[in-house]
C-alpha cells in the first residue's frame, strides 16, 4: 500500500460513525449488508449514511454492488489487510514479529481480551 492510500484510509476511519459503519461491514463478512440494514442497525439517517459510504468507498475500504433495488456494501478485506500490513511493516522496523498479535476486544464490554485462557482448578 502506498502512503497516500494509507492516509486516505486512516482519514476515512477517523470519524466515529464511519468507523462504526466499517466495523459492522467487517462483521458482516464478504457477503456485505444492504444500506438500509446498516442504517437500521446503527440508527443513522440514510442521507448521512450515504455520505459515510462515499467516504469509505473513495478510500478504497468498501465496495458496493446492486442486487435488485438494494445497494449492498461490503468491506474490502484486501484493503484492510494492506493497511494493517503497511502499519505493521513501517511501525515495527520491518520486523512485524516485534509488534505482537493485534488486540482482541469483547463485543459486549469493548474491553481488551487477555488472549489467555484461564485454567479451571
Coordinates of C-alpha atoms in Angstrom, one line a residue:
X1 CA 0.0 0.0 0.0
X2 CA 1.2 3.5 -0.8
X3 CA 1.5 6.2 1.8
X4 CA -1.3 8.3 0.2
X5 CA -3.7 5.3 0.2
X6 CA -2.9 4.6 3.9
X7 CA -3.5 8.3 4.8
X8 CA -6.9 8.2 2.9
X9 CA -8.0 5.0 4.6
X10 CA -7.0 6.3 8.1
X11 CA -8.7 9.6 7.4
X12 CA -11.9 7.8 6.4
X13 CA -11.8 5.7 9.6
X14 CA -11.0 8.7 11.8
X15 CA -14.7 9.6 12.3
X16 CA -16.8 7.8 14.8
X17 CA -19.8 7.0 12.7
X18 CA -17.7 5.8 9.7
X19 CA -15.7 3.6 12.0
X20 CA -19.0 2.1 13.3
X21 CA -20.2 1.5 9.7
X22 CA -16.9 -0.1 8.7
X23 CA -16.7 -2.4 11.7
X24 CA -20.3 -3.5 11.0
X25 CA -19.4 -4.3 7.4
X26 CA -16.3 -6.2 8.6
X27 CA -18.5 -8.2 10.9
X28 CA -20.9 -8.9 8.0
X29 CA -18.1 -10.6 6.0
X30 CA -17.7 -10.8 2.3
X31 CA -21.4 -11.0 1.6
X32 CA -21.9 -7.4 2.8
X33 CA -25.0 -5.8 4.0
X34 CA -27.8 -3.7 2.4
X35 CA -27.5 0.0 3.1
X36 CA -31.0 0.0 4.8
X37 CA -29.9 -2.7 7.2
X38 CA -26.8 -0.7 8.1
X39 CA -28.9 2.4 8.7
X40 CA -31.3 0.4 10.9
X41 CA -28.7 -1.3 13.0
X42 CA -26.7 1.9 13.6
X43 CA -29.6 4.3 13.9
X44 CA -28.1 6.6 11.2
X45 CA -30.2 8.6 8.7
X46 CA -30.0 7.3 5.1
X47 CA -28.6 10.6 3.7
X48 CA -26.0 10.7 6.4
X49 CA -25.1 7.1 5.8
X50 CA -24.7 7.7 2.1
X51 CA -22.1 10.4 2.8
X52 CA -20.2 7.9 5.1
X53 CA -20.4 5.1 2.5
X54 CA -19.0 7.5 -0.1
X55 CA -16.0 8.4 2.0
X56 CA -15.3 4.8 2.8
X57 CA -15.6 3.8 -0.9
X58 CA -13.4 6.6 -2.1
X59 CA -10.8 5.5 0.4
X60 CA -11.0 2.0 -1.1
X61 CA -12.2 0.4 2.1
X62 CA -15.7 -0.7 0.9
X63 CA -17.2 -1.9 -2.3
X64 CA -20.8 -1.6 -3.4
X65 CA -23.0 -3.7 -5.7
X66 CA -26.6 -3.6 -6.8
X67 CA -28.9 -6.5 -6.1
X68 CA -32.3 -5.7 -7.4
X69 CA -33.3 -2.4 -5.9
X70 CA -30.8 -2.7 -3.0
X71 CA -27.3 -1.4 -2.7
X72 CA -25.1 -3.9 -0.9
X73 CA -22.0 -2.6 0.8
X74 CA -19.1 -4.8 1.8
X75 CA -15.7 -4.3 3.5
X76 CA -12.8 -4.8 1.2
X77 CA -10.7 -7.1 3.2
X78 CA -7.8 -6.8 0.8
X79 CA -7.6 -3.1 1.5
X80 CA -8.0 -3.7 5.3
X81 CA -5.2 -6.2 5.3
X82 CA -3.0 -4.0 3.1
X83 CA -3.5 -1.1 5.6
X84 CA -2.7 -3.4 8.6
X85 CA 0.4 -4.7 6.7
X86 CA 1.5 -1.1 5.9
X87 CA 1.2 -0.1 9.5
X88 CA 2.9 -3.2 10.8
X89 CA 5.8 -3.1 8.3
X90 CA 6.5 0.6 8.8
X91 CA 5.9 0.8 12.6
X92 CA 7.9 -2.2 13.6
X93 CA 11.1 -1.5 11.7
X94 CA 10.5 -4.3 9.2
X95 CA 10.1 -6.9 12.0
X96 CA 6.4 -7.4 12.5
X97 CA 7.0 -10.2 15.0
X98 CA 8.1 -7.4 17.5
X99 CA 4.6 -5.9 17.3
X100 CA 2.8 -8.9 18.7
X101 CA -0.7 -10.0 17.8
X102 CA -3.4 -7.4 17.3
X103 CA -5.5 -6.8 20.4
X104 CA -8.9 -8.5 20.6
X105 CA -11.9 -6.9 22.3
X106 CA -15.0 -8.1 23.9
X107 CA -18.1 -7.4 21.8
X108 CA -20.2 -6.7 24.9
X109 CA -17.8 -4.7 27.1
X110 CA -15.4 -3.4 24.5
X111 CA -12.6 -4.2 26.9
X112 CA -9.4 -5.8 25.7
X113 CA -9.3 -9.6 26.0
X114 CA -6.2 -11.0 27.5
X115 CA -5.8 -13.8 24.9
X116 CA -5.0 -16.3 27.7
X117 CA -7.5 -18.9 28.7
X118 CA -7.9 -19.2 32.5
X119 CA -7.1 -22.6 34.0
X120 CA -10.0 -24.2 35.8
X121 CA -8.9 -25.8 39.1

